[in-house]
Structure formats: structure tokens, C-alpha cells
Amino acid sequence: GDARHVLGPLVESSAQRLGIGDEVALSKWDSGASVEDVAREDAVLANAVAQGARANLAAADVTRFFRAQIEANKLIQYTLLATWRRTGYAPPHAPIDLTGTIRPELDRLQTKMIAELADAAPVLESKECAKDVARAVGRYAFEHQFDLAHLPVIALDRAMAGFCRVY
Ligand SMILES: O=C(O)C(=O)C[C@]1(C(=O)O)C=C[C@@H](O)C=C1
């Protein structure tokens, strides 16, 4: 139905955002910086609320959504870093510029996600919101042949849990 149509792009973008989390984790492995950067989180949320307002999205809906996106990103990072710490090494990679390259990439993706959030806004009013979201993630997993217990899917459920007003 309609929910399926409008939630698909948001789920795809959320998965893309989590994929960038892999890069962020590698940069933090190299720099030794903490996963959590509260000042950056505040900047991400403030920017999202401002962009959301121009798309007629309520601050509460935008904040709840991007908070969950950030929490899911940290889940990915903590899991990857712990895995690398246990083995003693991370996958080989070229130097990563978090502030010059990765965060601007997250910012560009966010602009796209605000538009997708606006397209999906009618689902917020549905009593089936949470079910629709859970099914949208399930469809993504099925299409990509990911097991539901696979970390990217677990993180995607976490990331999308902020979409609905009640989840
Ligand atoms: O930019 C970072 O340093 C990230 O780790 C990414 C991110 C995010 O999801 O936007 C996640 C955790 C940090 O607390 C801040 C922001």
C-alpha cells in the first residue's frame, strides 16, 4: 500500500547512513576519538529540525527520527570497534577524513532524508505506523537476502524505531 511505497526510500537511506557508520568507526579506530560526540549530535539535530521546518515537519518528529538514526549509528560503531579490539586490528583502509569528508556526506544524505521523511509523514498518523515500519525493514532485509539477526538489520530496526510517535 501507500506506507510501503513511502517508507522504502527512507529505509534505503537509513541503511546508507548506517553504511557510512562503518567509515566513521574506522576513522575513530585510527584517531582514538570517542564514538559519542555530543556537540556533533546537537548540530546534526539542530540542522535537521531547521530543514524539517521548511518541509512542514514538526521538530518533535524530526528530532525523534534522527536521534534514533544516531543511536543506531553508535550501535554499529560500538560493535565494530569491539570486534576490532578483540582481534587487535581493523580492516585495511585508506585514511578517512571525518570532518572534511564523512560528516559532509552525512549532511548531504540528511537533506535527502528530510524530503523522504516529509513524503512519509502521512504514515505518522496511521495506527499501523510501527507495524508498517517493521515490515518495511523486513522487506529491505528480504530484498538484500540479509538475515534478520544480521547486525545491519538489527541496526536498521533501531534506526527506524524513531520514525513513529509510538514504537
Ligand atoms: O559524526 C560522528 O562522529 C559520528 O559518530 C556520527 C554520529 C551520527 O550518527 O550522526 C553518531 C555519533 C556521534 O555522537 C555523532 C554523530
Short mmCIF file of C-alpha atoms and ligand atoms in Angstrom, two decimals:
data_model
loop_
_atom_site.label_atom_id
_atom_site.label_comp_id
_atom_site.label_asym_id
_atom_site.label_seq_id
_atom_site.Cartn_x
_atom_site.Cartn_y
_atom_site.Cartn_z
CA GLY A 1 0.00 0.00 0.00
CA ASP A 2 0.92 3.64 0.49
CA ALA A 3 3.04 3.05 3.59
CA ARG A 4 5.17 0.54 1.72
CA HIS A 5 5.70 3.00 -1.10
CA VAL A 6 6.82 5.93 1.08
CA LEU A 7 8.79 4.01 3.73
CA GLY A 8 11.01 2.14 1.24
CA PRO A 9 13.21 5.14 0.33
CA LEU A 10 13.57 6.13 3.98
CA VAL A 11 14.69 2.61 4.89
CA GLU A 12 17.18 2.60 1.98
CA SER A 13 18.63 5.93 3.07
CA SER A 14 18.80 4.78 6.69
CA ALA A 15 20.77 1.71 5.57
CA GLN A 16 23.04 4.01 3.58
CA ARG A 17 23.54 6.22 6.64
CA LEU A 18 24.47 3.14 8.70
CA GLY A 19 26.90 2.11 5.97
CA ILE A 20 28.68 5.42 6.47
CA GLY A 21 28.88 4.42 10.17
CA ASP A 22 31.40 1.76 9.14
CA GLU A 23 33.62 4.55 7.79
CA VAL A 24 33.10 6.62 10.94
CA ALA A 25 34.13 3.65 13.08
CA LEU A 26 37.32 3.19 11.04
CA SER A 27 38.15 6.88 11.43
CA LYS A 28 37.67 6.57 15.19
CA TRP A 29 39.81 3.44 15.29
CA ASP A 30 42.57 5.50 13.67
CA SER A 31 42.09 8.70 15.68
CA GLY A 32 41.19 7.17 19.04
CA ALA A 33 38.29 9.64 19.32
CA SER A 34 35.19 8.65 21.27
CA VAL A 35 32.26 7.20 19.34
CA GLU A 36 29.95 9.68 21.01
CA ASP A 37 30.36 13.36 20.13
CA VAL A 38 27.51 15.21 21.82
CA ALA A 39 28.31 18.57 20.20
CA ARG A 40 28.12 16.99 16.75
CA GLU A 41 24.87 15.23 17.65
CA ASP A 42 23.38 18.56 18.73
CA ALA A 43 24.50 20.15 15.44
CA VAL A 44 23.01 17.26 13.40
CA LEU A 45 19.69 17.55 15.23
CA ALA A 46 19.53 21.36 15.02
CA ASN A 47 20.22 21.23 11.30
CA ALA A 48 17.59 18.51 10.81
CA VAL A 49 14.95 20.46 12.74
CA ALA A 50 15.64 23.60 10.67
CA GLN A 51 15.45 21.69 7.38
CA GLY A 52 12.41 19.82 8.60
CA ALA A 53 10.60 23.04 9.45
CA ARG A 54 10.96 24.14 5.82
CA ALA A 55 9.28 20.85 4.84
CA ASN A 56 6.48 21.39 7.37
CA LEU A 57 7.77 18.69 9.71
CA ALA A 58 7.31 19.10 13.45
CA ALA A 59 10.51 19.46 15.47
CA ALA A 60 9.49 16.55 17.73
CA ASP A 61 9.06 14.18 14.77
CA VAL A 62 12.37 15.19 13.19
CA THR A 63 14.29 15.03 16.48
CA ARG A 64 12.90 11.62 17.43
CA PHE A 65 13.73 10.25 13.98
CA PHE A 66 17.32 11.50 13.83
CA ARG A 67 18.04 10.61 17.47
CA ALA A 68 17.24 7.01 16.57
CA GLN A 69 19.40 7.25 13.45
CA ILE A 70 22.30 8.44 15.60
CA GLU A 71 21.72 5.73 18.24
CA ALA A 72 21.78 3.08 15.51
CA ASN A 73 24.98 4.59 14.11
CA LYS A 74 26.59 4.31 17.55
CA LEU A 75 25.37 0.71 17.86
CA ILE A 76 27.21 -0.12 14.63
CA GLN A 77 30.34 1.73 15.73
CA TYR A 78 30.50 0.16 19.21
CA THR A 79 30.03 -3.31 17.75
CA LEU A 80 32.67 -2.88 15.05
CA LEU A 81 35.20 -1.26 17.41
CA ALA A 82 34.73 -4.03 19.99
CA THR A 83 35.23 -6.65 17.29
CA TRP A 84 38.42 -4.97 16.08
CA ARG A 85 39.69 -4.54 19.65
CA ARG A 86 39.20 -8.24 20.30
CA THR A 87 41.22 -9.22 17.25
CA GLY A 88 43.66 -6.32 17.54
CA TYR A 89 43.15 -4.95 14.05
CA ALA A 90 40.63 -3.24 11.76
CA PRO A 91 40.25 -3.97 8.03
CA PRO A 92 42.87 -2.24 5.88
CA HIS A 93 41.65 1.17 4.71
CA ALA A 94 42.83 4.46 3.28
CA PRO A 95 42.97 7.45 5.66
CA ILE A 96 39.49 8.78 6.44
CA ASP A 97 38.72 12.47 6.96
CA LEU A 98 35.77 12.52 9.37
CA THR A 99 35.12 16.28 9.46
CA GLY A 100 36.18 17.08 5.88
CA THR A 101 34.58 14.16 4.04
CA ILE A 102 32.38 11.85 6.10
CA ARG A 103 30.30 14.37 8.04
CA PRO A 104 29.55 16.41 4.89
CA GLU A 105 28.43 13.12 3.32
CA LEU A 106 26.10 12.53 6.29
CA ASP A 107 24.83 16.11 5.90
CA ARG A 108 24.04 15.60 2.21
CA LEU A 109 22.24 12.34 2.96
CA GLN A 110 20.28 14.11 5.69
CA THR A 111 18.88 16.64 3.22
CA LYS A 112 17.58 13.74 1.12
CA MET A 113 16.18 12.02 4.21
CA ILE A 114 14.24 15.13 5.25
CA ALA A 115 12.44 15.05 1.90
CA GLU A 116 11.74 11.33 2.32
CA LEU A 117 10.53 11.97 5.85
CA ALA A 118 8.12 14.59 4.51
CA ASP A 119 6.86 12.10 1.89
CA ALA A 120 6.33 9.50 4.62
CA ALA A 121 4.65 11.91 7.06
CA PRO A 122 1.11 10.54 6.41
CA VAL A 123 2.21 7.19 7.89
CA LEU A 124 2.80 9.03 11.20
CA GLU A 125 -0.95 9.46 11.50
CA SER A 126 -1.66 5.76 10.99
CA LYS A 127 -2.36 3.37 13.86
CA GLU A 128 -0.37 0.85 11.86
CA CYS A 129 2.75 3.03 11.83
CA ALA A 130 5.00 0.74 13.88
CA LYS A 131 3.87 -2.36 12.02
CA ASP A 132 4.40 -0.63 8.67
CA VAL A 133 7.93 0.38 9.70
CA ALA A 134 8.83 -3.10 10.96
CA ARG A 135 7.55 -4.60 7.71
CA ALA A 136 9.47 -2.06 5.61
CA VAL A 137 12.71 -3.12 7.30
CA GLY A 138 11.75 -6.76 6.84
CA ARG A 139 11.24 -6.16 3.14
CA TYR A 140 14.64 -4.48 2.88
CA ALA A 141 16.27 -7.49 4.59
CA PHE A 142 14.44 -9.90 2.30
CA GLU A 143 15.40 -7.98 -0.84
CA HIS A 144 19.06 -7.91 0.19
CA GLN A 145 18.96 -11.52 1.46
CA PHE A 146 20.03 -10.36 4.92
CA ASP A 147 19.18 -12.49 7.92
CA LEU A 148 17.02 -10.56 10.40
CA ALA A 149 19.66 -11.27 13.09
CA HIS A 150 22.40 -9.70 10.94
CA LEU A 151 23.86 -6.53 12.55
CA PRO A 152 22.91 -4.20 9.67
CA VAL A 153 19.28 -5.29 10.03
CA ILE A 154 19.32 -5.04 13.84
CA ALA A 155 20.74 -1.53 13.48
CA LEU A 156 18.16 -0.69 10.81
CA ASP A 157 15.33 -1.68 13.16
CA ARG A 158 16.92 0.60 15.77
CA ALA A 159 17.36 3.41 13.25
CA MET A 160 13.73 3.25 12.04
CA ALA A 161 12.28 2.90 15.55
CA GLY A 162 12.35 6.69 15.82
CA PHE A 163 10.02 7.24 12.88
CA CYS A 164 6.68 6.60 14.57
CA ARG A 165 5.41 8.64 17.54
CA VAL A 166 4.93 5.38 19.44
CA TYR A 167 7.11 2.37 18.77
O1 LIG B 1 29.97 12.25 13.39
C1 LIG B 1 30.32 11.37 14.16
O2 LIG B 1 31.36 11.46 14.86
C2 LIG B 1 29.52 10.15 14.31
O3 LIG B 1 29.91 9.23 15.03
C3 LIG B 1 28.20 10.07 13.63
C4 LIG B 1 27.05 10.42 14.58
C5 LIG B 1 25.76 10.43 13.71
O4 LIG B 1 25.10 9.38 13.62
O5 LIG B 1 25.50 11.45 13.09
C6 LIG B 1 26.96 9.35 15.63
C7 LIG B 1 27.54 9.50 16.87
C8 LIG B 1 28.15 10.75 17.34
O6 LIG B 1 27.80 11.01 18.67
C9 LIG B 1 27.82 11.89 16.45
C10 LIG B 1 27.26 11.73 15.22
#
